[in-house]
CSV table of C-alpha atoms in Angstrom, one decimal:
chain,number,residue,atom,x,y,z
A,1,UNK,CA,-7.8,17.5,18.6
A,2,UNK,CA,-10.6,18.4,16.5
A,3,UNK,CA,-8.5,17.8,13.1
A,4,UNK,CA,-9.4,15.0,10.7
A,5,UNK,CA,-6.2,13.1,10.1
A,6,UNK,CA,-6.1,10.2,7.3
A,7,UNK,CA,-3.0,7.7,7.8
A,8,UNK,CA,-2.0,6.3,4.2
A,9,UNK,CA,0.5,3.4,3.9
A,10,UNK,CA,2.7,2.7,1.0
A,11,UNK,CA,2.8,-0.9,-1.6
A,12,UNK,CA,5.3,-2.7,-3.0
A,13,UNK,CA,8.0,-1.1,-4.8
A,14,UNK,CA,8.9,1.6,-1.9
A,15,UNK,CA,11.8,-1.1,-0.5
A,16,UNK,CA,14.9,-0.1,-0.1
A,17,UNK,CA,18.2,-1.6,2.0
A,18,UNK,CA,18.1,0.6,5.2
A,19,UNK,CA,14.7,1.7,5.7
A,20,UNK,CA,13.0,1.8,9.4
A,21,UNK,CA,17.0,1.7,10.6
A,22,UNK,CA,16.6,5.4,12.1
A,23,UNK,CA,13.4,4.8,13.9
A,24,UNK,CA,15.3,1.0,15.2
A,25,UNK,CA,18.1,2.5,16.5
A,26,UNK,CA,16.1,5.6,18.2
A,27,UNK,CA,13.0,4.2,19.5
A,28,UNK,CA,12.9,1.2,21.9
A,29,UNK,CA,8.9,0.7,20.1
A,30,UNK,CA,10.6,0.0,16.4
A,31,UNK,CA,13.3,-2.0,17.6
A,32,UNK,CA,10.6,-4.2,19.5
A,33,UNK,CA,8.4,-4.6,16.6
A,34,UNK,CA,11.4,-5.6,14.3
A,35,UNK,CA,12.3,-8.2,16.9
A,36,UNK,CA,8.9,-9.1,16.9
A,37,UNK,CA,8.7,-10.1,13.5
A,38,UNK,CA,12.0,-11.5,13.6
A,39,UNK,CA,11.0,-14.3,16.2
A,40,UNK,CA,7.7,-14.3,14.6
A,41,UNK,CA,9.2,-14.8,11.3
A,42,UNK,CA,11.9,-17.4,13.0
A,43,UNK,CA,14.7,-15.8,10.9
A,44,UNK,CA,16.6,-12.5,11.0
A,45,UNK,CA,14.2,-10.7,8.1
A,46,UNK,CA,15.6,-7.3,9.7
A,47,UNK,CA,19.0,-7.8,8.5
A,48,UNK,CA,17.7,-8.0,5.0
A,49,UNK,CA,15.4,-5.2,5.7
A,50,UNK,CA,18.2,-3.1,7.3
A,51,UNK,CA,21.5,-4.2,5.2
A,52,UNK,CA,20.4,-6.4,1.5
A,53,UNK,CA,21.1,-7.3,-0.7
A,54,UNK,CA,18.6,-5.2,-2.7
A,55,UNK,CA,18.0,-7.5,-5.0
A,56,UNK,CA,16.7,-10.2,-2.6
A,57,UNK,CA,14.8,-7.6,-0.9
A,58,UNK,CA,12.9,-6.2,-4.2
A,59,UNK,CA,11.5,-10.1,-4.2
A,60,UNK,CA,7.9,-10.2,-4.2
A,61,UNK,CA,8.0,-13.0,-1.1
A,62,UNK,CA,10.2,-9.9,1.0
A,63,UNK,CA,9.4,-6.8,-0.5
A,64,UNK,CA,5.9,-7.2,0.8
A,65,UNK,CA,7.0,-8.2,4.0
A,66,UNK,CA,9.5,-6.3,4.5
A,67,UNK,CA,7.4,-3.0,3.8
A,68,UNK,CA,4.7,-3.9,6.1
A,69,UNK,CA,7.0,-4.1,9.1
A,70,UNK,CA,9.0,-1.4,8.5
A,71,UNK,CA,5.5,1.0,8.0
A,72,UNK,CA,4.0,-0.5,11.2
A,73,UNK,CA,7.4,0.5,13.1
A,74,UNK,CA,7.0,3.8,11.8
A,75,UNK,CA,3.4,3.6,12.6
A,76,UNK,CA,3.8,2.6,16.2
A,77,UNK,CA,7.1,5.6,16.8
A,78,UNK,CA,4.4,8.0,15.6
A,79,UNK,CA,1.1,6.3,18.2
A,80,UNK,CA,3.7,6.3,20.9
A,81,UNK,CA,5.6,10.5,20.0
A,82,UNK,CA,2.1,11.8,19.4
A,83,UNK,CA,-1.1,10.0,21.3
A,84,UNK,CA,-3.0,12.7,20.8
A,85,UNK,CA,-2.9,12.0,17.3
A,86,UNK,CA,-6.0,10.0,16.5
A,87,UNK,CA,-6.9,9.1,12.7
A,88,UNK,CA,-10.7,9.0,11.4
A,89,UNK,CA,-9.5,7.4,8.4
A,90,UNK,CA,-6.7,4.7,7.2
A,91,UNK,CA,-5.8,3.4,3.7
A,92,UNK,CA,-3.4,2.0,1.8
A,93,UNK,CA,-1.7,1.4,-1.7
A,94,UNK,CA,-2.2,-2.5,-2.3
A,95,UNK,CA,0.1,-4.3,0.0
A,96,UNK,CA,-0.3,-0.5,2.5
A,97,UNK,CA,-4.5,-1.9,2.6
A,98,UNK,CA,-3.0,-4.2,5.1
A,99,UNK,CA,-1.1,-1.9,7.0
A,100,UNK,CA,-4.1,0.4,7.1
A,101,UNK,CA,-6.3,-2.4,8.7
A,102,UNK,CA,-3.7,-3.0,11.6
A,103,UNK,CA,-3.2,0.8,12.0
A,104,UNK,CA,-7.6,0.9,12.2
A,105,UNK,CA,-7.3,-1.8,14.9
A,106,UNK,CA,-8.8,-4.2,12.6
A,107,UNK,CA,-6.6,-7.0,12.2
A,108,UNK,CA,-3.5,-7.4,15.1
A,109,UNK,CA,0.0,-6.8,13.9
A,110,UNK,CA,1.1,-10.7,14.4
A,111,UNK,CA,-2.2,-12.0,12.8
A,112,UNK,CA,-1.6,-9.6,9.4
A,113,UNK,CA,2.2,-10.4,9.6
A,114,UNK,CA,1.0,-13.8,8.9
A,115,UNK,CA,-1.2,-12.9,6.1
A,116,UNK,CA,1.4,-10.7,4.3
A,117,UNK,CA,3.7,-13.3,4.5
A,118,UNK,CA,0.7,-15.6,3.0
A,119,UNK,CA,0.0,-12.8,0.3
A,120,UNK,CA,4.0,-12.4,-0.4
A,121,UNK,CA,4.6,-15.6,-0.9
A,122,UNK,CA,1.8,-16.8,-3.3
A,123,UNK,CA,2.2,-13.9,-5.4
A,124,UNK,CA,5.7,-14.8,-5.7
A,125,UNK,CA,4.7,-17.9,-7.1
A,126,UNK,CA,2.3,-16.8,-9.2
A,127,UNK,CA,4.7,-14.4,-10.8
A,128,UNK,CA,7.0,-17.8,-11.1
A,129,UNK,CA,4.4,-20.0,-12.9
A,130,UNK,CA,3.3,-17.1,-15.9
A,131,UNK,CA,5.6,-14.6,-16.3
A,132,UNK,CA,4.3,-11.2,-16.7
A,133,UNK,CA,4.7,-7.4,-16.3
A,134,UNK,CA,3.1,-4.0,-16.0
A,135,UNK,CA,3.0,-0.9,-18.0
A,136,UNK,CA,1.5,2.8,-17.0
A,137,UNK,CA,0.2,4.7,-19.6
A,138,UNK,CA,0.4,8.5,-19.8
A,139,UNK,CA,-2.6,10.4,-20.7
A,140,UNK,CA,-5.5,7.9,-21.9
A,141,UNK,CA,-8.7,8.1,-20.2
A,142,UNK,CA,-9.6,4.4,-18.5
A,143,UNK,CA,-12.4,4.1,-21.2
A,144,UNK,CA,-9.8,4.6,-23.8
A,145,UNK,CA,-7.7,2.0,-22.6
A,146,UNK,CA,-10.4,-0.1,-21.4
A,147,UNK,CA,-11.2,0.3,-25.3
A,148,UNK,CA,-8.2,-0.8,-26.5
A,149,UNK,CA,-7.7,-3.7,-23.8
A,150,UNK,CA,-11.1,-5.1,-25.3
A,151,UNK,CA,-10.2,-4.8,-28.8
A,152,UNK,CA,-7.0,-7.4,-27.9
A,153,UNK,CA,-8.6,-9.6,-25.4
A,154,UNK,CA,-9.2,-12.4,-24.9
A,155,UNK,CA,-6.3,-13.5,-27.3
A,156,UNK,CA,-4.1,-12.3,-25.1
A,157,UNK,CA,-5.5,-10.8,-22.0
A,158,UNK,CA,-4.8,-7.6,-20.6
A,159,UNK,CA,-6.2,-5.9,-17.1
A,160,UNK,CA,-6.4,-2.6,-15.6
A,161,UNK,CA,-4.3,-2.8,-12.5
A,162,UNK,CA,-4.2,0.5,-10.6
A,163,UNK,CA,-5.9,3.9,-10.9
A,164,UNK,CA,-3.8,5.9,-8.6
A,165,UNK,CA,-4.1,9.2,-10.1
A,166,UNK,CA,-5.3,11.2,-13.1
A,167,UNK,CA,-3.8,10.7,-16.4
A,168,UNK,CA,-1.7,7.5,-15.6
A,169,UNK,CA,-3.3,4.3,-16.0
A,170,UNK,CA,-1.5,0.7,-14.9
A,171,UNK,CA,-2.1,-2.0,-17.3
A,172,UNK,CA,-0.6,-5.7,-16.3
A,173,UNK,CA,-0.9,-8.8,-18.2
A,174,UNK,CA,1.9,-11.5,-19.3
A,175,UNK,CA,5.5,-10.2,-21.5
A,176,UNK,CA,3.8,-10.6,-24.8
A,177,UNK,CA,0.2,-9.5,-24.5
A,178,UNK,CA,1.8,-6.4,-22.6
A,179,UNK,CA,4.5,-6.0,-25.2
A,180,UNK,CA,1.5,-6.2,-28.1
A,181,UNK,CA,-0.6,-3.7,-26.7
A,182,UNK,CA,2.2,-1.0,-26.0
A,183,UNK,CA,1.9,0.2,-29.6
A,184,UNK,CA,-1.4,0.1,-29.7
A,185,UNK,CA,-2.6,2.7,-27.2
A,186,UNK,CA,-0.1,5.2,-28.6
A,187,UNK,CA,-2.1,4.8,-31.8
A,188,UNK,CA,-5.3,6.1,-29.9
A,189,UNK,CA,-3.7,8.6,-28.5
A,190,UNK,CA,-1.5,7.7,-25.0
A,191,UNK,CA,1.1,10.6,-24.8
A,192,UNK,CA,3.8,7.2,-23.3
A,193,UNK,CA,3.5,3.7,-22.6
A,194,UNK,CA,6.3,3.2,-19.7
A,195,UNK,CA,7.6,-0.6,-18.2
A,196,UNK,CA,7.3,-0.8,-14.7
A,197,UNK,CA,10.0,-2.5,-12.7
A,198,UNK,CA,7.9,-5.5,-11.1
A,199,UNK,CA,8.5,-8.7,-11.0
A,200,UNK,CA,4.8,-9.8,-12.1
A,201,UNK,CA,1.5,-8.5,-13.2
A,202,UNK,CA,-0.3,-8.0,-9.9
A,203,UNK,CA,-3.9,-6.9,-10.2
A,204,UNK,CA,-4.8,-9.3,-12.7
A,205,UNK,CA,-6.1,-12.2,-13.7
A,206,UNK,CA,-2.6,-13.8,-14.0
A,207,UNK,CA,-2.6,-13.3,-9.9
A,208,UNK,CA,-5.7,-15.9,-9.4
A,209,UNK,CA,-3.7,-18.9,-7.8
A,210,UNK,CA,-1.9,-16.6,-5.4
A,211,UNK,CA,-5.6,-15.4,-4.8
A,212,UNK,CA,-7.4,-18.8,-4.2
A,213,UNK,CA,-4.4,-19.5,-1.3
A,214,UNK,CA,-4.6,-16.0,0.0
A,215,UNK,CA,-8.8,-16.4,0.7
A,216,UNK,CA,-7.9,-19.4,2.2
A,217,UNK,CA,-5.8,-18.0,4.6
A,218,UNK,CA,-7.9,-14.9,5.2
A,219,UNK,CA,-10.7,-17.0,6.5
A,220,UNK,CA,-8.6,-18.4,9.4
A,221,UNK,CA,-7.6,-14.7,10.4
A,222,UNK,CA,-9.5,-12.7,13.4
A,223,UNK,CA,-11.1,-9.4,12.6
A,224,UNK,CA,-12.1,-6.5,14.7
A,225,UNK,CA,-14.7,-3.6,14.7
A,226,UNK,CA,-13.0,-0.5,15.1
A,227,UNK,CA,-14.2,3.2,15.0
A,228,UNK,CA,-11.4,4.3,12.9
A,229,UNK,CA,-13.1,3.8,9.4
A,230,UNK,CA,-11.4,2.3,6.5
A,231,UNK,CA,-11.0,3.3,2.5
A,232,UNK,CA,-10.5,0.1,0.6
A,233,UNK,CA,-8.9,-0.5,-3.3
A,234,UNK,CA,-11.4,-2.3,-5.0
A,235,UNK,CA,-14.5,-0.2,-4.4
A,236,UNK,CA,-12.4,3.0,-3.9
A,237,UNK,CA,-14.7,3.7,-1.2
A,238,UNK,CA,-15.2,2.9,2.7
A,239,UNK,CA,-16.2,-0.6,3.8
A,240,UNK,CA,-17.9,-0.9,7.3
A,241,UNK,CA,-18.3,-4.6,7.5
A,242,UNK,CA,-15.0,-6.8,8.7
A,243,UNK,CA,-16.4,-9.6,6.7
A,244,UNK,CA,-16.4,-7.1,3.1
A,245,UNK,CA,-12.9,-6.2,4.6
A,246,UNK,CA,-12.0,-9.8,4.0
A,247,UNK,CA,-13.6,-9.8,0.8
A,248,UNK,CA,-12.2,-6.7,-0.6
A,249,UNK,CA,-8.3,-7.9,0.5
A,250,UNK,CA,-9.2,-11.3,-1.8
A,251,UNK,CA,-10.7,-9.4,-4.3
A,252,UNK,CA,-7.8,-7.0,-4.4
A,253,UNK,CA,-5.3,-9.4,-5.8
A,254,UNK,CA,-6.8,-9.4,-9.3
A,255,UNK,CA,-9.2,-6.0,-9.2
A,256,UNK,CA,-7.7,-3.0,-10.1
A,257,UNK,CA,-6.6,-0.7,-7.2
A,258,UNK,CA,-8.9,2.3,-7.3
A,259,UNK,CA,-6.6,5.0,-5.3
A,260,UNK,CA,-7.1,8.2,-6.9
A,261,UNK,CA,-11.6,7.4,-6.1
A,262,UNK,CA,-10.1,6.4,-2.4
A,263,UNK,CA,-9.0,9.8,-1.9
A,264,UNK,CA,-11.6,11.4,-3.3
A,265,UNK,CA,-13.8,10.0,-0.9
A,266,UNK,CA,-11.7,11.6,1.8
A,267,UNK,CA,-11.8,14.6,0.2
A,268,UNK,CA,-15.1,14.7,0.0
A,269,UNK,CA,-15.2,13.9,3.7
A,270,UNK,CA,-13.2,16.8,4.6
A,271,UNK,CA,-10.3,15.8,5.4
A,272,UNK,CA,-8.1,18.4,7.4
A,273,UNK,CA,-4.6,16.3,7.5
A,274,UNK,CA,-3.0,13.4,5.3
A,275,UNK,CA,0.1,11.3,7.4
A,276,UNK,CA,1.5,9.0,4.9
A,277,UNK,CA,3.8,6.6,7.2
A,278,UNK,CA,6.6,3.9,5.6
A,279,UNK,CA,9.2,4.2,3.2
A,280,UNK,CA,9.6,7.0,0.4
A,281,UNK,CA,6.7,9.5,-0.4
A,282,UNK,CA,5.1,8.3,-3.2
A,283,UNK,CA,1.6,9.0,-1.7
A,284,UNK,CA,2.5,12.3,-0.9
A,285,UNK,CA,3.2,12.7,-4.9
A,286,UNK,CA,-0.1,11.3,-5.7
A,287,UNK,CA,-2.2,13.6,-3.8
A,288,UNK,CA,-0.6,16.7,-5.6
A,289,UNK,CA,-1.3,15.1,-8.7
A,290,UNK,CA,-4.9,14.7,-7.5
A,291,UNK,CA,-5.1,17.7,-6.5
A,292,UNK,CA,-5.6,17.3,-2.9
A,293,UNK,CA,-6.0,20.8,-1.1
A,294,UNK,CA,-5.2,19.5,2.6
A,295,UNK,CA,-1.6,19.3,3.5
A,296,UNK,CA,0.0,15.5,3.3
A,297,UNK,CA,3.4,15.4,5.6
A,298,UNK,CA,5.9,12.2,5.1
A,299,UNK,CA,7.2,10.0,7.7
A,300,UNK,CA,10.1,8.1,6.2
A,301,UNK,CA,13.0,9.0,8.0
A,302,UNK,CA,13.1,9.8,12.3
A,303,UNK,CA,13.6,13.3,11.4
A,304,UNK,CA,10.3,13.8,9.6
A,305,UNK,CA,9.1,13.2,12.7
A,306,UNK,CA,10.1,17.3,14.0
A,307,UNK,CA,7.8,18.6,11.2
A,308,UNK,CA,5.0,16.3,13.2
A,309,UNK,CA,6.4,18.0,16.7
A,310,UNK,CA,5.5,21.5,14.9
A,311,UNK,CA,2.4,20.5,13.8
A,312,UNK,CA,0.6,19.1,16.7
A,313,UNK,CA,2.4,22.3,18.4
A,314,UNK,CA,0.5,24.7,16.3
A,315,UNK,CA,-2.7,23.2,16.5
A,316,UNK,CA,-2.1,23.3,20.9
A,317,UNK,CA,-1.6,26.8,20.5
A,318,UNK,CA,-4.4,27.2,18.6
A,319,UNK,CA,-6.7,25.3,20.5
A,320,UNK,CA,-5.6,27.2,23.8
């Protein structure tokens, strides 16, 4: 397989009632790695993640969860249908960073269970203790809003909170300084300034208790070397070292996810295939809008998984 194939794993806000169900009831692999979570877990978190109630699954403290297991049971259908299929790069959206590490062989799929769990959970909380929100704004350059963030900080604080693809910007920050500064960039010029339906401002300074637990936490965790090289958020750039890696995944919680520069870097590394893996395709719809050349296939659903079958087939074919 001389390909280059980048494995991309969705964040929060993907969840849905039902997802992985497909690949549980088909594969032996996903139903093991459900069950494993569900002892790991000591409670039956697949019936949530299989049946609801939607709105108890959309909670920070299961949504995370609930995405990372689902994504590694996809992950682990797709290892054990296609080992030929090797990636040379992994990254993910946010909460997907994690997935990417345990797809790189970086972190084991137990040990990061464990630290999503951590993550989940303190974010949770911090979303409890100051209430906040996000908002993406539509066509503003990020030193346009940066602009405008300054001219209303530190009164009442906003942050940049993801850069996932050109010409929309997430800003998060509490109800009030977010609902203040909504007017404000459409004054200097953002074409919309559209709520988000999150529970909490993530990637911001409001997220710094659920930060402090979550470096606590990532301290006690093993780490690997791997060859598969990673792409992390905060730098939008690879990281080589597992002990940045631990760094980055603390840093992460109130830095700005730099997605769009992630995939640039893979582009500029030539990047033959993109495989995003977990629920819905909202990765896919970034790379359009980046205006990634290098096809990106979806694996959702179990039937995805025949456009995979074709793919691998054409590229024998070639190769003999």
């Amino acid at each position: 397989m001389t390909k280059k194939f980048a494995f991309l794993f969705p964040g929060q806000g993907v969840q849905y009632p039902g997802m992985g169900k497909d690949f549980y009831d088909r594969f032996s692999i996903a139903k093991q790695t459900f069950d494993e979570a569900d002892q790991f877990l000591k409670r039956p978190f697949s019936k949530l993640i299989f049946e609801g109630p939607s709105e108890e699954l959309t909670l920070t403290k299961n949504s995370q969860i609930a995405i990372y297991i689902s994504s590694i049971a996809i992950l682990r259908v797709v290892q054990e249908q296609f080992p030929e299929l090797k990636p040379v790069f992994c990254a993910g959206l946010s909460l997907g960073e994690y997935t990417a590490l345990t797809a790189a062989g970086n972190i084991d799929f137990l040990d990061c269970l464990d630290l999503v769990r951590t993550r989940a959970e303190a974010m949770h909380q911090a979303c409890e203790e100051v209430k906040g929100t996000m908002q993406v704004v539509l066509g503003m350059t990020e030193e346009a809003v940066e602009a405008v963030i300054r001219k209303q900080n530190p009164l009442h604080p906003v942050w940049i909170a993801n850069l996932n693809c050109p010409g929309q910007i997430v800003i998060a920050g509490s109800l009030e300084a977010i609902a203040l500064i909504a007017e404000a960039l459409k004054q200097k010029g953002a074409k919309r300034v559209l709520p988000l339906d999150v529970s909490g401002a993530f990637h911001s300074g409001l997220m710094q208790s659920a930060q402090t637990q979550l470096a606590t936490k990532i301290a006690t965790v093993p780490f690997q070397e791997s060859t598969i090289e990673i792409v992390m958020n905060v730098p939008g750039d690879f990281v080589f070292s597992t002990e940045q890696m631990r760094q980055m995944l603390i840093d992460q919680v109130v830095k700005p996810v730099r997605w769009e520069k992630g995939i640039r870097k893979m582009m500029d590394n030539k990047v033959d295939i993109y495989l995003e893996m977990g629920p819905g395709r909202t990765l896919s719809g970034m790379n359009k809008r980046i205006g990634v050349t290098a096809p990106t296939y979806s694996v959702e659903k179990a039937v995805d998984l025949e456009e995979i079958h074709k793919l691998m087939e054409s590229y024998a074919t070639v190769e003999s």
